[in-house]
CSV table of C-alpha atoms in Angstrom, one decimal:
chain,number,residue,atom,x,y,z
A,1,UNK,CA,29.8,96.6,86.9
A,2,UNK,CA,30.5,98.7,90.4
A,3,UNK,CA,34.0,99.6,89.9
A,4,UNK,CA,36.4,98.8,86.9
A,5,UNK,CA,39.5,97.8,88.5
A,6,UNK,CA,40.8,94.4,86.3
A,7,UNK,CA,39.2,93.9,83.0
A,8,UNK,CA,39.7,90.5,83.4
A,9,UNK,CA,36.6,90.8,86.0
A,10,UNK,CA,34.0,91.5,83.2
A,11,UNK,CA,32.1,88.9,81.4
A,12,UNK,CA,32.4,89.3,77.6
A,13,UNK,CA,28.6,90.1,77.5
A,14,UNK,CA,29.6,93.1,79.8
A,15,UNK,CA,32.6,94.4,77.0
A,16,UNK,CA,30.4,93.5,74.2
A,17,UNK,CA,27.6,95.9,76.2
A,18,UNK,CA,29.9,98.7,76.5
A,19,UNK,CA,31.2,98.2,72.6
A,20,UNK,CA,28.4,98.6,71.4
A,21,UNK,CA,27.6,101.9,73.6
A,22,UNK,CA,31.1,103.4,72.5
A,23,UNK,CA,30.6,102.5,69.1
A,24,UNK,CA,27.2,104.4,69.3
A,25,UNK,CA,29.3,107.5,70.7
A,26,UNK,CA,31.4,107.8,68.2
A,27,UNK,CA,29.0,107.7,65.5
A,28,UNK,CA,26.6,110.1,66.9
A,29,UNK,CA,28.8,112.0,69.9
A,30,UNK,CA,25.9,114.6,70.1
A,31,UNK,CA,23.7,112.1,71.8
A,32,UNK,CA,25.7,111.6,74.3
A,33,UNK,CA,26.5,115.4,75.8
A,34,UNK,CA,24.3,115.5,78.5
A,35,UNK,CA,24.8,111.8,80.0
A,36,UNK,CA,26.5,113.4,82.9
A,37,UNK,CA,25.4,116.4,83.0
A,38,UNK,CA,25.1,117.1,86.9
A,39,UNK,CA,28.4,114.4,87.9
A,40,UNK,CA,31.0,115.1,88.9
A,41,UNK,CA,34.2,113.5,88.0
A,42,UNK,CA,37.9,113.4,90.6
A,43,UNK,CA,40.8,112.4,88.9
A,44,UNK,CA,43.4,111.4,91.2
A,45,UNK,CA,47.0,110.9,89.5
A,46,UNK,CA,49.5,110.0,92.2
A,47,UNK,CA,52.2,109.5,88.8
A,48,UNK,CA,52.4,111.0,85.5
A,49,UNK,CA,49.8,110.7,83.1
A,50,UNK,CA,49.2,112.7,79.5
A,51,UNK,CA,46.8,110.6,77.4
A,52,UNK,CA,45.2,108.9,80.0
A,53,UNK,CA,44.7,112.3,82.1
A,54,UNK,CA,43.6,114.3,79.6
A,55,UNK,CA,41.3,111.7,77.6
A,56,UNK,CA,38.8,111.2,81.1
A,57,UNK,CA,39.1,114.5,81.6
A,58,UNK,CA,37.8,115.1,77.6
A,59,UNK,CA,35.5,112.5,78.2
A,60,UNK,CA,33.7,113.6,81.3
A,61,UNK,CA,33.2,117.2,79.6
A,62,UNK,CA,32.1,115.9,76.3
A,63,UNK,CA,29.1,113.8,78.3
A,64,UNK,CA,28.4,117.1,80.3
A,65,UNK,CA,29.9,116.6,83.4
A,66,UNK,CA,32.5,118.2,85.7
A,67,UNK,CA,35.9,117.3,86.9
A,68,UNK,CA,38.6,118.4,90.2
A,69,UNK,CA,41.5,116.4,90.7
A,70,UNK,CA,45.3,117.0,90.8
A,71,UNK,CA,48.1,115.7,88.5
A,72,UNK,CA,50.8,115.8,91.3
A,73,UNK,CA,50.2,114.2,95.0
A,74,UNK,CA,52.1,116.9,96.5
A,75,UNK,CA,49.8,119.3,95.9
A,76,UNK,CA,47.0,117.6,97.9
A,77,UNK,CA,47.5,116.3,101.9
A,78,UNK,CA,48.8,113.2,100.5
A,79,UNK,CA,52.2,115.1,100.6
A,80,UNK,CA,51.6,115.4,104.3
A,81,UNK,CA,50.8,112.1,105.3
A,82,UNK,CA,47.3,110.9,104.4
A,83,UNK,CA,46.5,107.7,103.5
A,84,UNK,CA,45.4,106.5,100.5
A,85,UNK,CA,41.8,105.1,102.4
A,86,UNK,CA,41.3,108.8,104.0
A,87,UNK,CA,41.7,110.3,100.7
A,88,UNK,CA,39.5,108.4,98.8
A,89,UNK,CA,37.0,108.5,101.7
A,90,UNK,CA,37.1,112.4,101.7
A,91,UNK,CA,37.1,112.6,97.8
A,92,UNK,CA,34.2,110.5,96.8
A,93,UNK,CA,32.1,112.3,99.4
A,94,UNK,CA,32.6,115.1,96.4
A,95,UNK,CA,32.4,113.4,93.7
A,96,UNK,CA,30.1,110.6,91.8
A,97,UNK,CA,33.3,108.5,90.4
A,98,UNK,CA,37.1,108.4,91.3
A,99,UNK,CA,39.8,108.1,88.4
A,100,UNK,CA,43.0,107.2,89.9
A,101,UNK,CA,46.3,106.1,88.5
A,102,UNK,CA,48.8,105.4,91.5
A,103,UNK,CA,52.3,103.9,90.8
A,104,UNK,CA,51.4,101.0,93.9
A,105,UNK,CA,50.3,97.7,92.1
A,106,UNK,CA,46.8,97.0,93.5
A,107,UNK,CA,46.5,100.7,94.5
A,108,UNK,CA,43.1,100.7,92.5
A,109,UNK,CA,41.3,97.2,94.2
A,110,UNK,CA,42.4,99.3,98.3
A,111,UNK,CA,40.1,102.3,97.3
A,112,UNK,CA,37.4,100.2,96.2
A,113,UNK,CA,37.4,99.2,99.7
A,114,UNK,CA,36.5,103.0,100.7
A,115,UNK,CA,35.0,104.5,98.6
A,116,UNK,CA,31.2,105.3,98.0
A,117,UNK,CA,31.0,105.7,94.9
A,118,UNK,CA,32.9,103.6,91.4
A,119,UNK,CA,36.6,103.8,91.4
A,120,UNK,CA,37.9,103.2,87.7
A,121,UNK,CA,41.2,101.9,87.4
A,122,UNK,CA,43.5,104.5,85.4
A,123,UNK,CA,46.6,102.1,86.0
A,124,UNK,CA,48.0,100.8,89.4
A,125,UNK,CA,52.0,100.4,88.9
A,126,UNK,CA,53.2,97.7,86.2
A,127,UNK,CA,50.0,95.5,87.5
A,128,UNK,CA,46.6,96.5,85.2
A,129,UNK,CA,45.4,99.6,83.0
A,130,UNK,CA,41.8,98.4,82.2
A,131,UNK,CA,40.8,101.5,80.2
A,132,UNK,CA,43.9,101.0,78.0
A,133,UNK,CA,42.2,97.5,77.2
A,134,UNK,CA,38.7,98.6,76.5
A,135,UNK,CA,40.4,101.1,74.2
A,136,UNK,CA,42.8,98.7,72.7
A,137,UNK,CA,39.7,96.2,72.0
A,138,UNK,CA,37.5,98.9,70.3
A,139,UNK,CA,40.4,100.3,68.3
A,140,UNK,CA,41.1,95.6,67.4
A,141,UNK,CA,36.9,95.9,66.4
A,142,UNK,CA,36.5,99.1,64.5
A,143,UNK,CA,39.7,98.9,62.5
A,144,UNK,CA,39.6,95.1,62.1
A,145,UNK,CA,35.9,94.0,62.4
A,146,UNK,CA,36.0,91.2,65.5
A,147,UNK,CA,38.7,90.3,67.8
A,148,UNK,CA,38.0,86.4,67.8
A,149,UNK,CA,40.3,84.4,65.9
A,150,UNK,CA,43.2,87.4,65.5
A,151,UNK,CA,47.1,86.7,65.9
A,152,UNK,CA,49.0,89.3,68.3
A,153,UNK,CA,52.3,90.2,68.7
A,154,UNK,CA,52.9,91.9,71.9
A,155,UNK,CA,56.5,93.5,72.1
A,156,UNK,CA,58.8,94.7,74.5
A,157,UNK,CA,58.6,94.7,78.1
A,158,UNK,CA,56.1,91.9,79.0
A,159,UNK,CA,57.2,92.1,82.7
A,160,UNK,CA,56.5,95.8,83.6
A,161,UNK,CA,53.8,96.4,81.1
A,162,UNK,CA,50.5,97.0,83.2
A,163,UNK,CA,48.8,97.8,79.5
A,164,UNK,CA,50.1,93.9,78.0
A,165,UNK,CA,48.6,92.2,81.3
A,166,UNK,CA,45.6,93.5,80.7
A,167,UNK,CA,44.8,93.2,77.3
A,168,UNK,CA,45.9,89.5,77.7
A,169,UNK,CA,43.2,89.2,80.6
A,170,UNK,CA,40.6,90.3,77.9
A,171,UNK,CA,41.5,88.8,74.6
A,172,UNK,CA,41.2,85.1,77.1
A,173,UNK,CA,37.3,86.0,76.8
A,174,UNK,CA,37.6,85.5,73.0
A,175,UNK,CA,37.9,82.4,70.8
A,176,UNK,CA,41.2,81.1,69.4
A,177,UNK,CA,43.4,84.3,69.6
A,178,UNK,CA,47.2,83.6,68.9
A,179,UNK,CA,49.2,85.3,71.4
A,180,UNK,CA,53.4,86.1,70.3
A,181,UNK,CA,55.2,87.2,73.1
A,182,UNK,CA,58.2,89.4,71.6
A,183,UNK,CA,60.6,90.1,74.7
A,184,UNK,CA,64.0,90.0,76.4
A,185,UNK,CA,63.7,86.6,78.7
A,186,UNK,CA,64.1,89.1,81.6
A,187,UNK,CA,61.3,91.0,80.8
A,188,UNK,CA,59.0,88.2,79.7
A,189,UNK,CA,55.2,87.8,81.1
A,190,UNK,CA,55.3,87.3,85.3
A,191,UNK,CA,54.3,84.0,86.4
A,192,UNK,CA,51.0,84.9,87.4
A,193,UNK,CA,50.1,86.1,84.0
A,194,UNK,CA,51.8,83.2,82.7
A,195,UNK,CA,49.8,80.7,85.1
A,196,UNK,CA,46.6,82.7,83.7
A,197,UNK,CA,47.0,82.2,80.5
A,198,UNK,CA,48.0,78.1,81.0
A,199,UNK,CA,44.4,77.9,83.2
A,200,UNK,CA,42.9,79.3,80.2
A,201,UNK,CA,44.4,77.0,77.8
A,202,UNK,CA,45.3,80.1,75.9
A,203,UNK,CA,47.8,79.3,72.2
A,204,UNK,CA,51.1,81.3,72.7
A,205,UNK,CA,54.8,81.1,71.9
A,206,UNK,CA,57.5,83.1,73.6
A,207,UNK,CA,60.2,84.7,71.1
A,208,UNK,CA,62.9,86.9,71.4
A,209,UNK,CA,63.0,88.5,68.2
A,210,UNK,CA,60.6,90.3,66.4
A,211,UNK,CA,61.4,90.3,62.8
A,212,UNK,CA,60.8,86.0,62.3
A,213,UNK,CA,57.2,86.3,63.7
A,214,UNK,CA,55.6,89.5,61.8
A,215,UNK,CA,54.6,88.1,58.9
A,216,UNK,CA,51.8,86.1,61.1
A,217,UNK,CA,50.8,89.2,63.0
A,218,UNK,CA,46.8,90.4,62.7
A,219,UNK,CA,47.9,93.0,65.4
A,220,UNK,CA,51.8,94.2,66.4
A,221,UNK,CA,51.0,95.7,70.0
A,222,UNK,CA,54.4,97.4,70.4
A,223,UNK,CA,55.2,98.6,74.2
A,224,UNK,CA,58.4,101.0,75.3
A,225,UNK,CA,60.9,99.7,77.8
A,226,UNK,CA,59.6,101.2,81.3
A,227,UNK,CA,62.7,103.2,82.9
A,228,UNK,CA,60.8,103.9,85.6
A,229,UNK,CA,59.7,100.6,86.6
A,230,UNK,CA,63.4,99.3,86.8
A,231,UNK,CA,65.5,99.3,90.5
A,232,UNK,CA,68.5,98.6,88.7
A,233,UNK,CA,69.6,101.1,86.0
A,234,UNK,CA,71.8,98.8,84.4
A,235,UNK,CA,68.9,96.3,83.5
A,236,UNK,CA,67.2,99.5,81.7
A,237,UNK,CA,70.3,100.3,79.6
A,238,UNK,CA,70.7,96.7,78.8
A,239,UNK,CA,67.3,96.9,77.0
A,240,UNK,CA,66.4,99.9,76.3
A,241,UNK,CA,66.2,100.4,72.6
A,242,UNK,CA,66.2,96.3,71.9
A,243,UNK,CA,62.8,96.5,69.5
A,244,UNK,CA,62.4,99.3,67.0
A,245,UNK,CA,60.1,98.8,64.4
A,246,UNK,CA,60.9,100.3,60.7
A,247,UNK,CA,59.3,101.1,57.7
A,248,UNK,CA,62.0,98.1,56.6
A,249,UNK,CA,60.7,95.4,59.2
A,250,UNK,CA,57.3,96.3,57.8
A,251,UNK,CA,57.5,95.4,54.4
A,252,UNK,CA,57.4,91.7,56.2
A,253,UNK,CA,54.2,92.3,57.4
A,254,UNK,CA,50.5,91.9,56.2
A,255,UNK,CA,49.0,94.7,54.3
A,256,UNK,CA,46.2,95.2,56.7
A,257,UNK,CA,48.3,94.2,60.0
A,258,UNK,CA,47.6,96.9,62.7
A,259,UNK,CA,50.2,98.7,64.4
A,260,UNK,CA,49.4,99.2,68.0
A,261,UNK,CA,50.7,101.5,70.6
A,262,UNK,CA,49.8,102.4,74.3
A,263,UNK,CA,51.7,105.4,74.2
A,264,UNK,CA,54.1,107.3,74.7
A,265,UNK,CA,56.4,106.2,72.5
A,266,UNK,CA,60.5,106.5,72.8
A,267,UNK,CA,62.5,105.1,69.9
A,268,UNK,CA,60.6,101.9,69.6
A,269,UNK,CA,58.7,102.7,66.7
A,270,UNK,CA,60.5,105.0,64.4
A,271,UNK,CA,58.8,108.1,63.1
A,272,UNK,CA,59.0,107.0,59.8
A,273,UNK,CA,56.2,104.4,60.2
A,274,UNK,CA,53.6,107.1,61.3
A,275,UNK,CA,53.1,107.4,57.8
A,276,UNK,CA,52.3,104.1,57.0
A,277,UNK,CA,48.5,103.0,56.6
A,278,UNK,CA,48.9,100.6,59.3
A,279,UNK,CA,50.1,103.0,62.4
A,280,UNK,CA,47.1,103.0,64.2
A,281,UNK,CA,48.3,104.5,67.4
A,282,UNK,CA,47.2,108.1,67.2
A,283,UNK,CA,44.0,106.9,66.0
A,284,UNK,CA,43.7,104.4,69.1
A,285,UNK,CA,44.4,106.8,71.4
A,286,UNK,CA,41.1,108.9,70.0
A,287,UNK,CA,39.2,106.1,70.3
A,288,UNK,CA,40.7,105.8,73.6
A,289,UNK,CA,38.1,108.9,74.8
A,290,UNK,CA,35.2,106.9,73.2
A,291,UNK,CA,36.0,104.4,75.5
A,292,UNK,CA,35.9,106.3,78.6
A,293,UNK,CA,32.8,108.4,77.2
A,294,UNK,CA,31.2,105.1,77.6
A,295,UNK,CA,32.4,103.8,80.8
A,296,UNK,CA,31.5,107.2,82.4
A,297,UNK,CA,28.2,107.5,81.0
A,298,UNK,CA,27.5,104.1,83.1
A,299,UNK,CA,29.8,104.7,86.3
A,300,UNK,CA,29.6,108.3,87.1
A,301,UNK,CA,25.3,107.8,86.9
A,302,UNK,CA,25.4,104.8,89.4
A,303,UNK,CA,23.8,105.6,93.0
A,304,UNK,CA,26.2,106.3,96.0
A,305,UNK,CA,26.6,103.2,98.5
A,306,UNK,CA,28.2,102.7,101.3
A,307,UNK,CA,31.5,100.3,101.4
A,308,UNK,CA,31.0,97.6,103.6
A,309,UNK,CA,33.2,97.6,106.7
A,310,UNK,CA,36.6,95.5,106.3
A,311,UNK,CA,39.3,93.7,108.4
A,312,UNK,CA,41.7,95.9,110.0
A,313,UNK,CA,45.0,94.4,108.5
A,314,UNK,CA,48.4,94.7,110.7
A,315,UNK,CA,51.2,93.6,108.8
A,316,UNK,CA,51.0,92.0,105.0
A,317,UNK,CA,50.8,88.6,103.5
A,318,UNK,CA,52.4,90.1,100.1
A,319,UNK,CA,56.1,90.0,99.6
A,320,UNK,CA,55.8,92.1,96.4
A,321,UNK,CA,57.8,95.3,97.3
A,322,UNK,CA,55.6,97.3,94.9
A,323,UNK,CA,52.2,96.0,96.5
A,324,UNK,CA,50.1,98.6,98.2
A,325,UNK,CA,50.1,96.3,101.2
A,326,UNK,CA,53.6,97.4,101.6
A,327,UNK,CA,53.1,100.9,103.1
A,328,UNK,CA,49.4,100.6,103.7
A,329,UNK,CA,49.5,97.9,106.6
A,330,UNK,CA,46.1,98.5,107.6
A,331,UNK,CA,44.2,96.9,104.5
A,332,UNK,CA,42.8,93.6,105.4
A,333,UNK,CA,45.1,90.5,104.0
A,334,UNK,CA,42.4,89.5,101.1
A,335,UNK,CA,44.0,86.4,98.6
A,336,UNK,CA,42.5,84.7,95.7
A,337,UNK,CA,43.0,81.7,93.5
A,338,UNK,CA,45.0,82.5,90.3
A,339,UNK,CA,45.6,79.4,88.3
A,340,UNK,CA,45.4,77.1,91.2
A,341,UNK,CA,48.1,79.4,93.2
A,342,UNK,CA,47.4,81.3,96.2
A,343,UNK,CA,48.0,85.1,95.1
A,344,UNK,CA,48.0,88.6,96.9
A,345,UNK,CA,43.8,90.0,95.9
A,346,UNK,CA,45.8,93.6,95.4
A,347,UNK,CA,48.4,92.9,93.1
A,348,UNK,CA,48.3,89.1,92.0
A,349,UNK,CA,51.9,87.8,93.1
A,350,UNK,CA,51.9,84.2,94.3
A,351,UNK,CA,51.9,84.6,98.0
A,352,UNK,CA,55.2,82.4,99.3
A,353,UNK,CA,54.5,80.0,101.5
């Protein structure tokens, strides 16, 4: 693994690799503290961030390294023009691994392009979070004891949810996992995760209520509704607040069901249930750092290389108005199969003919 920009690009031999090196972290952290001692982390976080931000940053200095970065792009030259390739060109000459979250779906797969050394994917838009996965999956096999065979619920907005896409990308590498897709039909899965998951011959039903399908839940992913990923305001305040899950609801469910979160919360899971054995969301989130101990430890020691050189692109092939393509015209128009449909390389949209 060079870069960790889609989970769905690992083979399961490569997760189960990196399982077992987190796993090791957490049971004995203290020989881990000088796996980067030396490296030196950037985090670059073009959109808000709390866990995400602050769990790397934890990581990096609990396996001995170093970090720079900024939280807010005005505060670097990005606010004065620069483009997303000179930035990442200038900042991995400093630095051994670039952390970036950037609110342009397939932000993450144009710096791999230019950078010299691994760019991890800290979420690009509503497209992929990989990191959120490899934690959600260690979290699935430390709490539960295996991931094959499980039954999940994932609730709430399907469409947006950069977390859900991922996480369905991994669980495919596992055998017979049940997948219940809880959601309003306007915010259900995007065609290309729903062609994925046909090519994969993947079980899965699509529900809009929650409260029937609980009781055959292994694992209730809950997800908020995104305000921030909506153009139209009115589609937010039609769903926001549409799946709340209650200490009622959960009397439904099986006593050693697991109640996932990504984080942060709004009203979607009512504080009430914080209390309850099954809440595993704080404790995901801490195991969340474990995860990114581990995938530093590999990245931020790999040797520099130099990108090869790419097409010059001139205008896109994507029509996705949140595609990075959009306002950086100059990356080179890459596509790739998805489920037997022609798609955009950066962001996965079926390219329209």
């Amino acid at each position: 693994m060079r870069h960790l920009i889609d989970f769905g690009d690992l083979s399961r031999a490569e997760w189960e690799a990196l399982y077992q090196r987190t796993s090791a972290i957490i049971d004995h952290p203290a020989d881990f503290m000088d796996a980067c001692k030396g490296r030196v982390a950037s985090t670059l976080f073009f959109e808000p961030s709390t866990r995400t931000n602050f769990s790397f940053q934890t990581a990096m200095l609990r396996v001995g390294g170093t970090v720079f970065g900024f939280a807010d792009p005005n505060s670097s030259s990005v606010a004065k023009g620069e483009c997303l390739k000179d930035t990442i060109k200038m900042v991995s000459g400093y630095a051994d691994v670039v952390i970036m979250r950037n609110p342009r779906e397939g932000a993450a797969k144009a710096a791999s392009l230019y950078s010299d050394v691994p760019v991890i994917n800290a979420g690009d838009g509503g497209h992929m979070h990989p990191t959120q996965t490899t934690t959600d999956l260690t979290t699935i096999t430390r709490m539960l004891g295996g991931v094959d065979g499980i039954s999940i619920g994932l609730c709430g907005d399907l469409k947006n949810g950069r977390t859900v896409h991922s996480l369905i990308k991994a669980l495919a590498k596992f055998d017979n996992v049940k997948f219940y897709l809880i959601s309003p039909r306007e915010l259900a899965v995007p065609d290309y995760i729903r062609s994925f998951m046909k090519e994969k011959g993947l079980w899965s039903v699509e529900v809009t209520g929650l409260e029937n399908v609980i009781p055959q839940l292994d694992v209730l992913y809950m997800t908020r509704i995104q305000r921030e990923r909506f153009v139209d305001p009115l589609e937010y305040e039609r769903n926001k607040g549409i799946y709340v899950l209650t200490r009622r609801k959960l009397e439904r469910a099986r006593k050693n069901m697991l109640v996932m979160h990504p984080l942060p919360r709004v009203d979607e899971i009512a504080l009430d249930v914080d209390d309850d054995p099954r809440a595993a969301y704080f404790q995901q989130a801490r195991y969340g750092m474990f995860s990114r101990m581990a995938i530093l430890s590999d990245l931020a020691n790999q040797p520099r290389m130099k990108p090869d050189p790419v097409e010059i692109g001139t205008t896109p092939v994507c029509s996705n108005p949140r595609c990075i393509t959009q306002t950086d015209h100059y990356l080179p128009p890459l596509t790739k199969m998805n489920g037997g449909v022609e798609c955009c390389a950066y962001c996965d949209a079926a390219l329209q003919k």
